[in-house]
């Protein structure tokens, strides 16, 4: 049983995983089992070139960033289980016991973060009732989002990035994933606001 499973290895999914991973020294997060489906083939980053993203050198390719982010997560927070080459097909159950079925396996988890792109090819059974037109995308692109309030779709189900209704901008998607992570940390901390910072202070 996972405490949280993140679906998507793009900007918002990896950002969420990094923030959750960095909280491992906090008593309320130290024993949590975190997993992420790192499927990246449909990520918008595959064709991206960055010249305007804070902290990223000009000319950086999105495809490079995808590879580097997976390596960073693995090296910095090896306790987070990466699940590659699996596509989520179905979600059943309710909080705190969901069954997530992929094309290869099934997993149980208390919480789910859906962090894949806003393509209208979205087809995860069990979430289709939450699909609606994307409120900030150009109508001709026919993008979708999941109905949510501040990233929360339903009890135990969160959405991040463009699928949460945000525009396709790296800094926005990253912040969205981090926001979901801090909400989950707060949940684990019995409702007391919590977030994880790295600092050079002793």
Coordinates of C-alpha atoms in Angstrom, one line a residue:
X1 CA 0.0 0.0 0.0
X2 CA 1.4 3.4 -1.1
X3 CA 0.6 6.5 0.9
X4 CA 0.6 8.4 -2.5
X5 CA 1.0 7.5 -6.1
X6 CA 1.9 10.2 -8.6
X7 CA 0.8 9.6 -12.2
X8 CA 3.1 11.3 -14.6
X9 CA 6.8 12.0 -14.9
X10 CA 6.6 15.5 -16.4
X11 CA 7.2 18.8 -14.8
X12 CA 4.3 18.8 -12.3
X13 CA 4.7 15.1 -11.4
X14 CA 8.4 15.3 -10.7
X15 CA 8.1 18.6 -8.9
X16 CA 5.5 17.0 -6.6
X17 CA 7.7 14.0 -6.0
X18 CA 10.8 16.1 -5.3
X19 CA 8.9 18.2 -2.6
X20 CA 7.4 15.1 -1.0
X21 CA 10.8 13.3 -1.1
X22 CA 12.6 16.3 0.5
X23 CA 10.3 16.0 3.6
X24 CA 11.7 12.5 4.5
X25 CA 13.3 13.9 7.7
X26 CA 10.0 15.2 9.1
X27 CA 8.5 12.7 11.6
X28 CA 5.1 12.7 9.9
X29 CA 6.6 11.9 6.5
X30 CA 9.6 9.6 7.3
X31 CA 7.6 6.4 7.0
X32 CA 5.5 7.3 4.0
X33 CA 5.6 5.1 0.9
X34 CA 5.7 7.3 -2.2
X35 CA 5.6 6.1 -5.8
X36 CA 5.6 7.8 -9.2
X37 CA 4.7 6.5 -12.7
X38 CA 7.5 8.1 -14.7
X39 CA 6.0 7.6 -18.2
X40 CA 7.2 10.7 -20.2
X41 CA 6.5 10.0 -23.8
X42 CA 3.5 12.3 -24.0
X43 CA 5.1 15.1 -22.0
X44 CA 5.0 18.6 -23.6
X45 CA 8.7 18.9 -22.7
X46 CA 9.7 16.5 -25.4
X47 CA 9.6 19.4 -27.9
X48 CA 10.4 22.3 -25.6
X49 CA 13.3 24.7 -25.8
X50 CA 13.8 27.0 -22.7
X51 CA 15.0 30.6 -22.8
X52 CA 12.6 32.1 -20.3
X53 CA 12.5 29.7 -17.4
X54 CA 13.8 30.8 -14.0
X55 CA 16.9 28.9 -13.0
X56 CA 17.3 27.0 -16.2
X57 CA 20.2 27.9 -18.6
X58 CA 19.0 29.5 -21.9
X59 CA 18.9 27.0 -24.7
X60 CA 18.1 24.0 -22.5
X61 CA 16.0 21.3 -24.2
X62 CA 13.0 19.9 -22.5
X63 CA 13.9 16.4 -23.5
X64 CA 17.2 16.9 -21.6
X65 CA 15.3 18.3 -18.6
X66 CA 13.1 15.2 -18.5
X67 CA 16.0 12.8 -18.3
X68 CA 17.9 14.9 -15.8
X69 CA 14.8 15.3 -13.5
X70 CA 14.4 11.5 -13.3
X71 CA 18.1 11.1 -12.4
X72 CA 17.9 13.9 -9.9
X73 CA 14.9 12.3 -8.2
X74 CA 16.6 8.9 -8.1
X75 CA 19.8 10.3 -6.7
X76 CA 18.4 12.7 -4.1
X77 CA 15.4 10.7 -2.9
X78 CA 16.0 7.0 -3.7
X79 CA 13.2 6.1 -1.2
X80 CA 10.7 7.2 -3.8
X81 CA 9.7 4.2 -6.0
X82 CA 9.9 5.0 -9.7
X83 CA 7.6 2.9 -11.8
X84 CA 8.7 3.2 -15.5
X85 CA 7.0 2.0 -18.7
X86 CA 3.5 1.6 -17.2
X87 CA 0.4 3.4 -18.3
X88 CA -2.4 3.9 -15.9
X89 CA -5.7 2.6 -17.3
X90 CA -8.1 2.5 -14.4
X91 CA -8.7 3.8 -10.8
X92 CA -11.2 2.2 -8.5
X93 CA -12.1 2.6 -4.8
X94 CA -12.2 5.7 -2.6
X95 CA -10.0 7.3 0.0
X96 CA -8.1 5.9 1.7
X97 CA -8.0 2.7 -0.4
X98 CA -7.7 3.1 -4.2
X99 CA -6.8 0.4 -6.7
X100 CA -4.7 1.7 -9.6
X101 CA -4.5 -0.6 -12.6
X102 CA -1.9 -0.2 -15.3
X103 CA -1.2 -2.1 -18.5
X104 CA 1.1 -4.4 -16.5
X105 CA 0.2 -4.3 -12.8
X106 CA -2.1 -3.2 -10.0
X107 CA -1.2 -1.0 -7.0
X108 CA -3.1 0.1 -3.9
X109 CA -2.7 3.6 -2.6
X110 CA -4.3 6.0 -0.1
X111 CA -3.8 9.1 -2.3
X112 CA -3.4 9.8 -6.0
X113 CA -1.9 12.7 -7.8
X114 CA -2.8 12.9 -11.5
X115 CA -0.1 14.9 -13.3
X116 CA -0.3 14.2 -17.0
X117 CA -0.9 16.6 -19.8
X118 CA -4.3 18.1 -20.8
X119 CA -4.6 16.2 -24.1
X120 CA -8.2 15.2 -25.0
X121 CA -6.9 11.6 -25.4
X122 CA -7.2 11.4 -21.6
X123 CA -8.8 8.0 -20.9
X124 CA -8.3 6.9 -17.3
X125 CA -11.4 4.9 -16.3
X126 CA -12.7 6.1 -13.0
X127 CA -11.8 9.7 -13.6
X128 CA -13.8 10.4 -16.8
X129 CA -16.7 11.9 -14.8
X130 CA -14.4 14.8 -13.8
X131 CA -13.3 15.8 -17.3
X132 CA -14.3 19.2 -18.6
X133 CA -13.0 21.7 -21.2
X134 CA -9.8 23.4 -20.3
X135 CA -10.6 26.9 -19.1
X136 CA -7.3 28.6 -20.0
X137 CA -6.3 26.8 -23.2
X138 CA -7.0 28.1 -26.7
X139 CA -10.3 26.5 -27.7
X140 CA -9.0 25.2 -31.0
X141 CA -6.6 23.0 -29.2
X142 CA -9.5 21.1 -27.6
X143 CA -7.7 20.6 -24.3
X144 CA -9.3 19.2 -21.2
X145 CA -8.9 19.5 -17.4
X146 CA -10.2 17.7 -14.4
X147 CA -12.8 19.5 -12.2
X148 CA -11.0 20.5 -9.1
X149 CA -10.9 23.0 -6.2
X150 CA -7.4 24.1 -5.5
X151 CA -6.0 20.9 -7.1
X152 CA -8.4 18.6 -5.2
X153 CA -10.6 16.5 -7.4
X154 CA -12.2 14.4 -4.7
X155 CA -11.1 13.0 -1.3
X156 CA -7.7 11.5 -1.8
X157 CA -7.5 12.5 -5.5
X158 CA -5.4 15.5 -6.6
X159 CA -4.6 16.9 -10.0
X160 CA -1.5 19.0 -11.0
X161 CA -0.2 20.9 -14.0
X162 CA -2.1 21.6 -17.2
X163 CA -4.7 18.9 -16.3
X164 CA -5.6 21.0 -13.2
X165 CA -6.5 23.9 -15.5
X166 CA -3.2 25.8 -15.6
X167 CA -1.5 27.1 -18.7
X168 CA 1.4 25.2 -20.3
X169 CA 4.3 27.1 -18.7
X170 CA 7.1 25.2 -17.0
X171 CA 7.2 27.5 -13.9
X172 CA 3.4 27.2 -13.5
X173 CA 3.3 23.5 -13.9
X174 CA 6.2 23.1 -11.4
X175 CA 4.5 25.3 -8.9
X176 CA 1.3 23.4 -9.3
X177 CA 3.0 20.1 -8.5
X178 CA 4.8 21.6 -5.5
X179 CA 1.5 23.0 -4.2
X180 CA -0.1 19.6 -4.3
X181 CA 2.9 18.1 -2.4
X182 CA 2.5 20.7 0.4
X183 CA -1.2 19.9 0.7
X184 CA -0.3 16.2 1.1
X185 CA 2.4 17.0 3.6
X186 CA -0.2 19.1 5.5
X187 CA -2.6 16.1 5.4
X188 CA 0.1 13.8 6.8
X189 CA 0.8 16.4 9.5
X190 CA -2.8 16.1 10.8
X191 CA -3.9 19.3 9.1
X192 CA -1.1 21.5 10.4
X193 CA 0.4 23.5 7.5
X194 CA 3.7 22.1 6.4
X195 CA 6.2 22.4 3.6
X196 CA 9.8 21.3 2.9
X197 CA 12.6 23.7 2.4
X198 CA 16.3 23.1 1.8
X199 CA 18.6 25.6 3.4
X200 CA 22.3 26.4 3.9
X201 CA 21.5 27.5 7.5
X202 CA 22.9 25.3 10.2

